[in-house]
CSV table of C-alpha atoms in Angstrom, one decimal:
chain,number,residue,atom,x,y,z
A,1,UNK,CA,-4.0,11.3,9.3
A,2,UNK,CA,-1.8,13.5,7.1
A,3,UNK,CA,1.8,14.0,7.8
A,4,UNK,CA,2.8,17.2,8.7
A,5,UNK,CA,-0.9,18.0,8.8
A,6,UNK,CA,-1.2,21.5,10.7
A,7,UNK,CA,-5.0,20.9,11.4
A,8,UNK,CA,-6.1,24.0,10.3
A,9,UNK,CA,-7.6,25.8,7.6
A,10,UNK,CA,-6.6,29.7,7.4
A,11,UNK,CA,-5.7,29.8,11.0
A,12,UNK,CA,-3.9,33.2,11.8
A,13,UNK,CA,-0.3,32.3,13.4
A,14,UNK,CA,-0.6,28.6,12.3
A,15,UNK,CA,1.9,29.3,8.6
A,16,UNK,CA,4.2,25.9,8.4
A,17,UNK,CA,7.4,27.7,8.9
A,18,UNK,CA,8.9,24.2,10.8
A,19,UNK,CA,8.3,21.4,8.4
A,20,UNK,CA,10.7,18.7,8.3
A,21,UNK,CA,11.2,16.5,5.2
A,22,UNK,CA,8.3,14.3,5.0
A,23,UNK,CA,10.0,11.2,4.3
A,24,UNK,CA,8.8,8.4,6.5
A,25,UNK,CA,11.1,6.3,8.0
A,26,UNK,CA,9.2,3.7,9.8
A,27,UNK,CA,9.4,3.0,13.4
A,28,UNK,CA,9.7,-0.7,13.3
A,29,UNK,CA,12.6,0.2,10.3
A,30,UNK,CA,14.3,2.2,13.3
A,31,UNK,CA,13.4,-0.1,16.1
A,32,UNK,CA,16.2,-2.3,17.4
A,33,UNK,CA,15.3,-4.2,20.3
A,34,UNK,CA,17.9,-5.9,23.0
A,35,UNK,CA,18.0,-9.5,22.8
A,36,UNK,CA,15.4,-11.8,24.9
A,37,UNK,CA,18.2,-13.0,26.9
A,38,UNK,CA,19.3,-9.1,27.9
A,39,UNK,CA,15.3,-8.2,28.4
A,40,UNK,CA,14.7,-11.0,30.8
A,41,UNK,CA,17.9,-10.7,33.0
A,42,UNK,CA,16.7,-6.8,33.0
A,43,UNK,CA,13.3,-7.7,33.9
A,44,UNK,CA,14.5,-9.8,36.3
A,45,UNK,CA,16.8,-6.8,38.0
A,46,UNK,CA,14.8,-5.5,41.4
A,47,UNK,CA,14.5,-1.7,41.1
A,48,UNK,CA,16.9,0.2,43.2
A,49,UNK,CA,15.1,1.5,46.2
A,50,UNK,CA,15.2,5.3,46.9
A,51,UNK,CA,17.3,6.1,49.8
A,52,UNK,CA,16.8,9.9,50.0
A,53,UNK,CA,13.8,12.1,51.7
A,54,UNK,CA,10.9,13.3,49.3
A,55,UNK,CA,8.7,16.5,49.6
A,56,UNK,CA,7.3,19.2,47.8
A,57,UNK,CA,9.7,19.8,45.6
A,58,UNK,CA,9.2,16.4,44.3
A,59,UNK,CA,6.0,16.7,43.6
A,60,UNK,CA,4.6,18.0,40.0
A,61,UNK,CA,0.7,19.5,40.3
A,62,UNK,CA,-0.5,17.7,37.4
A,63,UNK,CA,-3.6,20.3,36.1
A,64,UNK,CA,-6.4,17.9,34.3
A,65,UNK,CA,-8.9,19.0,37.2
A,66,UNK,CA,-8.7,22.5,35.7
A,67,UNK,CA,-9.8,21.4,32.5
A,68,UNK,CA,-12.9,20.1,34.0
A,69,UNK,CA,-12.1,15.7,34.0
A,70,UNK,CA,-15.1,14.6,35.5
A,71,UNK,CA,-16.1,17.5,37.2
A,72,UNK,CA,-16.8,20.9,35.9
A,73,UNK,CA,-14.9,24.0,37.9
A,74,UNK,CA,-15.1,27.4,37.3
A,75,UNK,CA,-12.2,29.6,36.5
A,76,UNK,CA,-11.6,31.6,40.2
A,77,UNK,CA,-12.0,27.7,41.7
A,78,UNK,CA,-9.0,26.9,38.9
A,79,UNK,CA,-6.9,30.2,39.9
A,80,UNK,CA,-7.3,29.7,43.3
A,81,UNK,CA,-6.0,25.9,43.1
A,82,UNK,CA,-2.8,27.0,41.5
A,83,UNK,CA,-2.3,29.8,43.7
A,84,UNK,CA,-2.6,27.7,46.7
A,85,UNK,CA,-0.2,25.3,45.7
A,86,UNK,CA,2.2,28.0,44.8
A,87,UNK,CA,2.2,29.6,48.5
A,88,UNK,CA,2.6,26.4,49.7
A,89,UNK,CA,5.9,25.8,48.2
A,90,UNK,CA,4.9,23.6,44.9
A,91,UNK,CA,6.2,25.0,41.7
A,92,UNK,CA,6.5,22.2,39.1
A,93,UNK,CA,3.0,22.0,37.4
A,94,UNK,CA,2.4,19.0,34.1
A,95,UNK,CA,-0.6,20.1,31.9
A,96,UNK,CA,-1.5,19.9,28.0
A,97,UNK,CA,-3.8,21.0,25.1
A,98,UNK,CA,-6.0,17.9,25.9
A,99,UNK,CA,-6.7,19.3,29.4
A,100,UNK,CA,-10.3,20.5,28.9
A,101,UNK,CA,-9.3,21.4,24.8
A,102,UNK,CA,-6.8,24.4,26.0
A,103,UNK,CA,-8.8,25.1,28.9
A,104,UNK,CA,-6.1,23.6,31.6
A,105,UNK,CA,-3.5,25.7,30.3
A,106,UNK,CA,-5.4,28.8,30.6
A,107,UNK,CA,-6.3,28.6,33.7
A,108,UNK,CA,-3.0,27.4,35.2
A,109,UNK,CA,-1.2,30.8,33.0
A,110,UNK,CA,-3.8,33.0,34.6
A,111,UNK,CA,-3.4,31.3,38.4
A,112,UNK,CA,0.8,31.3,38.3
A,113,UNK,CA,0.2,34.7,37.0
A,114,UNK,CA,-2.5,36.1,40.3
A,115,UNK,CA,0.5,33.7,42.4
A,116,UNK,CA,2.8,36.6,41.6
A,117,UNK,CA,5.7,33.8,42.0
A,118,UNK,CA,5.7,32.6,38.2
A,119,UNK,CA,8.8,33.2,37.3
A,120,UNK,CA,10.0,30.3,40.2
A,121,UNK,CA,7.8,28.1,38.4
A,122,UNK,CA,8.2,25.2,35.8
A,123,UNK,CA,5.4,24.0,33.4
A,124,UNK,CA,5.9,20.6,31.5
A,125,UNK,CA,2.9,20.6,28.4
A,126,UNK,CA,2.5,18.6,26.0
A,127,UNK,CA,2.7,17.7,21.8
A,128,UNK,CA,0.1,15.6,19.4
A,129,UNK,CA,-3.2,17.2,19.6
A,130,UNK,CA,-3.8,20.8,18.1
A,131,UNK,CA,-6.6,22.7,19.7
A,132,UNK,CA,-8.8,24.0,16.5
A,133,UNK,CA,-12.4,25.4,15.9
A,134,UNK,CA,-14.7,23.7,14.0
A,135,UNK,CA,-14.1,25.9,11.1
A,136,UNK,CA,-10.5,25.6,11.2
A,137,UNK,CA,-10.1,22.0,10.9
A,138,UNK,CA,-9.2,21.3,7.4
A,139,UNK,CA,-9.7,17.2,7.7
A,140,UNK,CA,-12.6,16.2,9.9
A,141,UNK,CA,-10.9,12.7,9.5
A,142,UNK,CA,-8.2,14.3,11.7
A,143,UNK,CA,-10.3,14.9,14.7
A,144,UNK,CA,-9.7,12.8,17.5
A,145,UNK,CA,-13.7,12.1,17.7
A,146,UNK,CA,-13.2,10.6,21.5
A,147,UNK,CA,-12.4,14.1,23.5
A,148,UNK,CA,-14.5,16.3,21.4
A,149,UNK,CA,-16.8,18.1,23.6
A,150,UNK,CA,-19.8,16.8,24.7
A,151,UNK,CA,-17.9,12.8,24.1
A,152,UNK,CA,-14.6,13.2,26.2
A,153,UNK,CA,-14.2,13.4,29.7
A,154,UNK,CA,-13.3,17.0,29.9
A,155,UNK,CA,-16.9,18.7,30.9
A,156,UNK,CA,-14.8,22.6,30.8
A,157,UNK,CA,-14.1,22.4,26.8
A,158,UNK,CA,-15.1,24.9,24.9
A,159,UNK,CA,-17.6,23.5,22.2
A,160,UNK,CA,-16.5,24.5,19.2
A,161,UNK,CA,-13.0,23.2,20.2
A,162,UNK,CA,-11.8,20.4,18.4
A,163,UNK,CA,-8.5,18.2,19.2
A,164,UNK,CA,-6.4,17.3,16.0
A,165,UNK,CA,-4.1,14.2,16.0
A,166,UNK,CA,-0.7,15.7,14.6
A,167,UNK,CA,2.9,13.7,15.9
A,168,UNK,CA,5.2,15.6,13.2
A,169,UNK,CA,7.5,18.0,13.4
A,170,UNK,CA,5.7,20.9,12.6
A,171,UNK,CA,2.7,20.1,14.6
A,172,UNK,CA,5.5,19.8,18.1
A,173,UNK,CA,6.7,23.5,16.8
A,174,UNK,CA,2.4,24.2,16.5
A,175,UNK,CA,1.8,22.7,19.3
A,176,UNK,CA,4.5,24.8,21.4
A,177,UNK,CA,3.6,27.9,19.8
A,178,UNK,CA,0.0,27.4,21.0
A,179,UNK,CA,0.6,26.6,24.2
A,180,UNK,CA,3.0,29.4,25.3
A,181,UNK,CA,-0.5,32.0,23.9
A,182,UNK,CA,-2.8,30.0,26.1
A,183,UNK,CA,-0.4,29.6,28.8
A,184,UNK,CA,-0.1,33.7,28.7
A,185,UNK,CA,2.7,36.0,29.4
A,186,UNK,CA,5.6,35.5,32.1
A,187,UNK,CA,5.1,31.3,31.8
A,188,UNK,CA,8.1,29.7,31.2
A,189,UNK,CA,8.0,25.9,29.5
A,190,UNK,CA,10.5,23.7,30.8
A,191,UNK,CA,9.5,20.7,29.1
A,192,UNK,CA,7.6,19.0,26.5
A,193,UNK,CA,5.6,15.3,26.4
A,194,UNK,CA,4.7,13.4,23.2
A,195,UNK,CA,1.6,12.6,24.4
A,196,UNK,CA,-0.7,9.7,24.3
A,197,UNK,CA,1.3,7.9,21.1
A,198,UNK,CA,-1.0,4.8,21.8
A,199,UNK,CA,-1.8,3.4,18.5
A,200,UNK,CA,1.1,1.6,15.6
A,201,UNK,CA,-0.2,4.7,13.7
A,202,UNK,CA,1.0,7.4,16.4
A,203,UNK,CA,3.7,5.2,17.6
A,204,UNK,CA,5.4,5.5,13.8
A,205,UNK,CA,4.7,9.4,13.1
A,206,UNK,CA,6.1,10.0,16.5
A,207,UNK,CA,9.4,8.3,15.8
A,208,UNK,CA,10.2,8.9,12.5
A,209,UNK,CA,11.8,11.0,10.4
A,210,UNK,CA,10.4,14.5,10.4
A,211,UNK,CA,8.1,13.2,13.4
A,212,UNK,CA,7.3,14.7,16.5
A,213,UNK,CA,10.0,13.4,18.8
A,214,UNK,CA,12.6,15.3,16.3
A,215,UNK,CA,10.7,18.5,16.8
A,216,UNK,CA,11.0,18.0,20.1
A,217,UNK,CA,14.7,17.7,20.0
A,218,UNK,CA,14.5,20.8,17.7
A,219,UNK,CA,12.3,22.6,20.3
A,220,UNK,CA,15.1,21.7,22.9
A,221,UNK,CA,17.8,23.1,20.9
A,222,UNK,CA,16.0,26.2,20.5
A,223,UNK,CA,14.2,26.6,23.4
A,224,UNK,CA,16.1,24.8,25.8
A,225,UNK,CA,12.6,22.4,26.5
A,226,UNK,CA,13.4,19.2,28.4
A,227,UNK,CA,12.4,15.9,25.6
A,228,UNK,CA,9.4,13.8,27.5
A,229,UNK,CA,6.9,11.3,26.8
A,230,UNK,CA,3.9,11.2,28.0
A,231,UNK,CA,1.6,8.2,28.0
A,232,UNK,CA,-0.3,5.2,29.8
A,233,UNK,CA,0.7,2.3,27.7
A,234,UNK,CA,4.2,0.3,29.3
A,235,UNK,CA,4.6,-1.6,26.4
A,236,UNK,CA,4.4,1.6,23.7
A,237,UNK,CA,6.9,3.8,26.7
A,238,UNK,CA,9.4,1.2,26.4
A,239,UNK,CA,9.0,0.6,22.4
A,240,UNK,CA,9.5,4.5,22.2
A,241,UNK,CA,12.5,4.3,24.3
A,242,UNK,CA,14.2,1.7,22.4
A,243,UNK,CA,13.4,3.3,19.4
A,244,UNK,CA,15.2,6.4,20.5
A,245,UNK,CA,18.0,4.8,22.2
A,246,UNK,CA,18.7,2.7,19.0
A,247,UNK,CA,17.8,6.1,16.5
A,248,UNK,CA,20.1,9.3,16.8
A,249,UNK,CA,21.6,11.3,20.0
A,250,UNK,CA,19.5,14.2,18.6
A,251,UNK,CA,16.6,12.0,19.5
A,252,UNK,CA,17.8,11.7,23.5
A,253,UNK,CA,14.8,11.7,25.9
A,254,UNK,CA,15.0,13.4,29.3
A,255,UNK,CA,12.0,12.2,30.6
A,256,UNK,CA,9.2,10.3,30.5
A,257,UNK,CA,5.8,10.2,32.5
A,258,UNK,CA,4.2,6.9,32.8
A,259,UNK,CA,0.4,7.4,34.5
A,260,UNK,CA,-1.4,4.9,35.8
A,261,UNK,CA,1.2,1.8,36.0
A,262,UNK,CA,3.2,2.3,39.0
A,263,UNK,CA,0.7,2.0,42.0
A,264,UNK,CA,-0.7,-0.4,44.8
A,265,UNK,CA,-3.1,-2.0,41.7
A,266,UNK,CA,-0.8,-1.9,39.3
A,267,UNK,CA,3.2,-2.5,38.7
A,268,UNK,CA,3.4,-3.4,34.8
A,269,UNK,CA,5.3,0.0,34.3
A,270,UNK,CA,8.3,-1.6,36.0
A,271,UNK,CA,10.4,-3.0,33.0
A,272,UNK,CA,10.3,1.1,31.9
A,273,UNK,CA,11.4,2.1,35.0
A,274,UNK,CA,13.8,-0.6,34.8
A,275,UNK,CA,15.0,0.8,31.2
A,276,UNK,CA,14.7,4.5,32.6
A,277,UNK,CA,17.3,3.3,35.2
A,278,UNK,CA,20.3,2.1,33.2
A,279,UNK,CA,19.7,5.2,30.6
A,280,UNK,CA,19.7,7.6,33.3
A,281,UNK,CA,16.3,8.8,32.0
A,282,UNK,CA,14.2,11.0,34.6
A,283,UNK,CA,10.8,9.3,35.6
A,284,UNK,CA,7.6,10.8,36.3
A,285,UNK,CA,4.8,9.1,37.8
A,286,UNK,CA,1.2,10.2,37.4
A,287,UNK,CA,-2.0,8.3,38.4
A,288,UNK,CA,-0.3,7.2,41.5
A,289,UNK,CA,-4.1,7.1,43.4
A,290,UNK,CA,-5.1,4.5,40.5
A,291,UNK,CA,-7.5,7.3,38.7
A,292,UNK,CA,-9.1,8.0,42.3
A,293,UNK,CA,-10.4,4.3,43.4
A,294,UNK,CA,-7.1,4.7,45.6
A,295,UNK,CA,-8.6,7.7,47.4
A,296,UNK,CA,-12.1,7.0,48.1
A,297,UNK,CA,-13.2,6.9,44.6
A,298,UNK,CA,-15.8,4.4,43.1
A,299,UNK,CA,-14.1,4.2,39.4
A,300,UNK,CA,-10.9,2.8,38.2
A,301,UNK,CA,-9.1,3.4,35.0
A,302,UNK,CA,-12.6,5.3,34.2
A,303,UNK,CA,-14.9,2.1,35.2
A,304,UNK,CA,-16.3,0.3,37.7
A,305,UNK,CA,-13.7,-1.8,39.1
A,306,UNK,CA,-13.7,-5.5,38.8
A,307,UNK,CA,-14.5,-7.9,42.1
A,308,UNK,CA,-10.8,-8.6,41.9
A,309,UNK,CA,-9.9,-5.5,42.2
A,310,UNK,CA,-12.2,-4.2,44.6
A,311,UNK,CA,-10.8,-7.1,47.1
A,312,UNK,CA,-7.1,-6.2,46.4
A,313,UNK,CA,-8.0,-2.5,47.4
A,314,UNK,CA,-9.4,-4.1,50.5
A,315,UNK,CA,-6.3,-6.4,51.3
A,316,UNK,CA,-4.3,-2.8,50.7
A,317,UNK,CA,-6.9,-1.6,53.1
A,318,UNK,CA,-6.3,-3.6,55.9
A,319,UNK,CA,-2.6,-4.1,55.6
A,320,UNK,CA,-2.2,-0.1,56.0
A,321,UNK,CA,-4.5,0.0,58.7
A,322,UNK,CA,-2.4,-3.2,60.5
A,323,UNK,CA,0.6,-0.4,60.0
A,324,UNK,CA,-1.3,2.6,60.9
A,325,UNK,CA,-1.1,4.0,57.5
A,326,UNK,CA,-3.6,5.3,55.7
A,327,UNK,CA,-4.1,4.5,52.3
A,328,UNK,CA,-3.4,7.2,50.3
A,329,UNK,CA,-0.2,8.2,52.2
A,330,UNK,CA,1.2,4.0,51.0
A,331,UNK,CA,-0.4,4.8,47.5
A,332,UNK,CA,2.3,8.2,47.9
A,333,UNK,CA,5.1,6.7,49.5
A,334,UNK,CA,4.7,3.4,46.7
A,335,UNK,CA,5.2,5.9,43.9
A,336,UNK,CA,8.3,7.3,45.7
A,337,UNK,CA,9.9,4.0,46.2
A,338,UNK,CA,11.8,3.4,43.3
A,339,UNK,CA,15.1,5.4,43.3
A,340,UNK,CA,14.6,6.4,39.3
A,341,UNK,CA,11.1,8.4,39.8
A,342,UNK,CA,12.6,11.9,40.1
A,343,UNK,CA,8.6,13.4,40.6
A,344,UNK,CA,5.0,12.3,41.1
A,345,UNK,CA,2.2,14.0,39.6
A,346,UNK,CA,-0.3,14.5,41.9
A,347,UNK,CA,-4.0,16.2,40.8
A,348,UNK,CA,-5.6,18.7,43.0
A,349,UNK,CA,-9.4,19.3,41.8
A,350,UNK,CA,-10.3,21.7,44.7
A,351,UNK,CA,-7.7,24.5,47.1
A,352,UNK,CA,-8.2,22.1,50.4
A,353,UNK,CA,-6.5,18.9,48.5
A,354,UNK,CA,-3.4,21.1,48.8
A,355,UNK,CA,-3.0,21.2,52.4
A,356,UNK,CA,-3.5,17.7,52.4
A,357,UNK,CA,-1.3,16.6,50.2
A,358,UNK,CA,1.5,17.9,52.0
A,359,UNK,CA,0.3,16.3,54.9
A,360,UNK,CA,0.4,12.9,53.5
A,361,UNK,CA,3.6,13.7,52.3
A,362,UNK,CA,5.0,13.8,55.9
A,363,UNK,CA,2.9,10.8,56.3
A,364,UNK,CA,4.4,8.9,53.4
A,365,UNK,CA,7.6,9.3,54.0
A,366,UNK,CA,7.4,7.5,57.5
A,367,UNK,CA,5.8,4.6,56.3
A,368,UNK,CA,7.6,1.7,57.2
A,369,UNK,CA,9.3,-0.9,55.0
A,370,UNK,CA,7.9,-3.4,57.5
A,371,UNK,CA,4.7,-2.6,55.1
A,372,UNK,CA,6.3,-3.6,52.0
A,373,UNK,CA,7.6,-6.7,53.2
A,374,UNK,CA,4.2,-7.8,54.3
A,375,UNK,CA,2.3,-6.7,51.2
A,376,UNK,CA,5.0,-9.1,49.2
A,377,UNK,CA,4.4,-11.8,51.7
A,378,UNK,CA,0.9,-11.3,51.5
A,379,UNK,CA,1.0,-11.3,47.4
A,380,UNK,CA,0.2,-7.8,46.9
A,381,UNK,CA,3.7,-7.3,45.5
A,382,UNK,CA,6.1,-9.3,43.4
A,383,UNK,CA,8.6,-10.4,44.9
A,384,UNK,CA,11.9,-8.5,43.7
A,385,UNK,CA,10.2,-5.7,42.5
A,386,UNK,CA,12.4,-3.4,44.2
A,387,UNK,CA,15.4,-4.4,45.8
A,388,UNK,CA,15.1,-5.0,49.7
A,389,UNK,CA,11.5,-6.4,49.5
């Protein structure tokens, strides 16, 4: 992986205008980490608990069923997903150049567009993967061989798309510049996510000198683009943080989107929401239905889920129905609970799923406590996990 790498090969559009000095300062050179003693009486904090009403406005449409995960969709069935949501009152939407190799964005530029209520709306997309044809990729060694088409789980790429790794500077202002063409006319970025940073590799480019998280910053300066991260590793989310936090204030992050580690399965995303907390950094939550086994789905994390783990979604099962809850409204209200998460992502793959989403927010947000407490006295929950439980 080249630093500073564009990707391309003769591209039109792509000229490095926005490179940064490539000297590499490294991200463990940078890193200075709070002492065990301050880590474990943070860890051992409970999360505040959120004592405000949640609703649409705190949900963000996350937009990976319009690039086709799983599930192929055709373009009007995209449009008319995002239009829905729109006349229902949603207008935060979280997509990226993964999402079906460009795809995602497309489709959600065209359906904000057809909403006719695009200006109200706010689109978070993300950096670290350039969207290049097969004859404008310059280092096949580049290519992030996983989510090529026809390997990854995107079934609505195009197939001469290929995604190319790039966490520096220039490829965040490449990266931008791409997205707002796909994304189309009248569709406003409000933020940006350093995504998927998940090997020491990605971590360092994304944190250095001249990396990606400083074109970020440089973005926001220019732009006015809120600073994110976007990932599914807890352990790299809080390395990143503490990276930043010890780095520059250039380097400040708004936000940061954790999927996948704050639901009824799984809590290890707590010591970042814990971090999030005393930073007063904004938290997303994505991946609050545990990649679908949560809502009637037969996978987890992308695979069959373990015997474990099929009887803890069972235990979860009966304790809601003991409450008169249902499932996914607990699995809602759970990602809610913590007073840092500011939104939840929630992903619609078809214009029905919107209705009921709303729904089970009214549902959620009358679930009691009573269901908490049991599920920590059952051993569902840690006890202290959230303060009041």
């Amino acid at each position: 992986l080249l630093y500073g790498h564009s990707g391309a090969s003769g591209a039109p559009g792509h000229a490095q205008v926005h490179a940064r000095p490539p000297a590499l300062t490294t991200f463990l050179d940078r890193q200075k980490f709070q002492t065990a003693t301050a880590m474990a009486a943070m860890a051992a904090k409970p999360l505040a608990r959120r004592s405000t009403a949640f609703g649409v406005s705190d949900v963000i449409i996350g937009t990976s069923p319009l690039g086709g995960i799983g599930t192929s969709i055709s373009d009007a069935a995209a449009a008319a997903i995002v239009e829905k949501c729109v006349a229902t009152g949603f207008r935060d939407f979280d997509t990226a150049p993964l999402y079906g190799l460009g795809k995602a964005e497309e489709r959600l530029g065209e359906g904000l567009r057809r909403s006719g209520k695009a200006a109200q709306c706010r689109v978070w997309t993300k950096v670290g993967r350039l969207i290049r044809t097969t004859e404008n990729v310059a280092d096949p060694d580049d290519v992030e061989e996983a989510n090529v088409p026809g390997k990854g789980i995107y079934l609505d790429s195009p197939k001469d798309a290929r995604p190319v790794q790039d966490y520096s500077w220039n490829g965040a202002f490449l990266s931008y510049d791409d997205s707002v063409r796909r994304l189309g006319e009248n569709i406003k970025i409000c933020g940006l996510r350093c995504h998927d940073p998940e090997t020491k590799l990605l971590e360092s480019l994304a944190v250095c000198t001249g990396g990606s998280l400083e074109g970020l910053s440089a973005l926001r300066q220019r732009h006015g683009t809120e600073v994110s991260i976007g990932l599914n590793d807890a352990d790299v989310a809080l390395r990143l943080l503490q990276a930043v936090q010890s780095g520059t204030q250039a380097l400040r992050v708004d936000s940061v989107m954790l999927a996948g580690r704050w639901h009824l399965l799984d809590q290890t995303g707590a010591e970042v929401f814990r971090y999030c907390a005393e930073h007063s950094i904004a938290v997303h939550v994505a991946g609050v239905y545990a990649s679908g086994l949560l809502a009637g789905g037969a996978l987890y994390e992308y695979r069959k889920p373990s015997m474990a783990e099929k009887k803890r979604l069972q235990s979860w099962a009966a304790l809601c129905a003991e409450h008169a809850v249902s499932l996914k409204a607990a699995a809602l209200a759970f990602a809610f609970l913590p007073a840092c998460v500011s939104k939840v992502a929630v992903g619609l793959a078809a214009a029905p799923l919107v209705a009921e989403t709303v729904a089970l927010l009214a549902e959620a947000k009358a679930v009691p406590l009573e269901l908490w407490r049991d599920a920590v006295a059952k051993g569902l929950l840690p006890e202290g996990l959230v303060e009041g439980l």
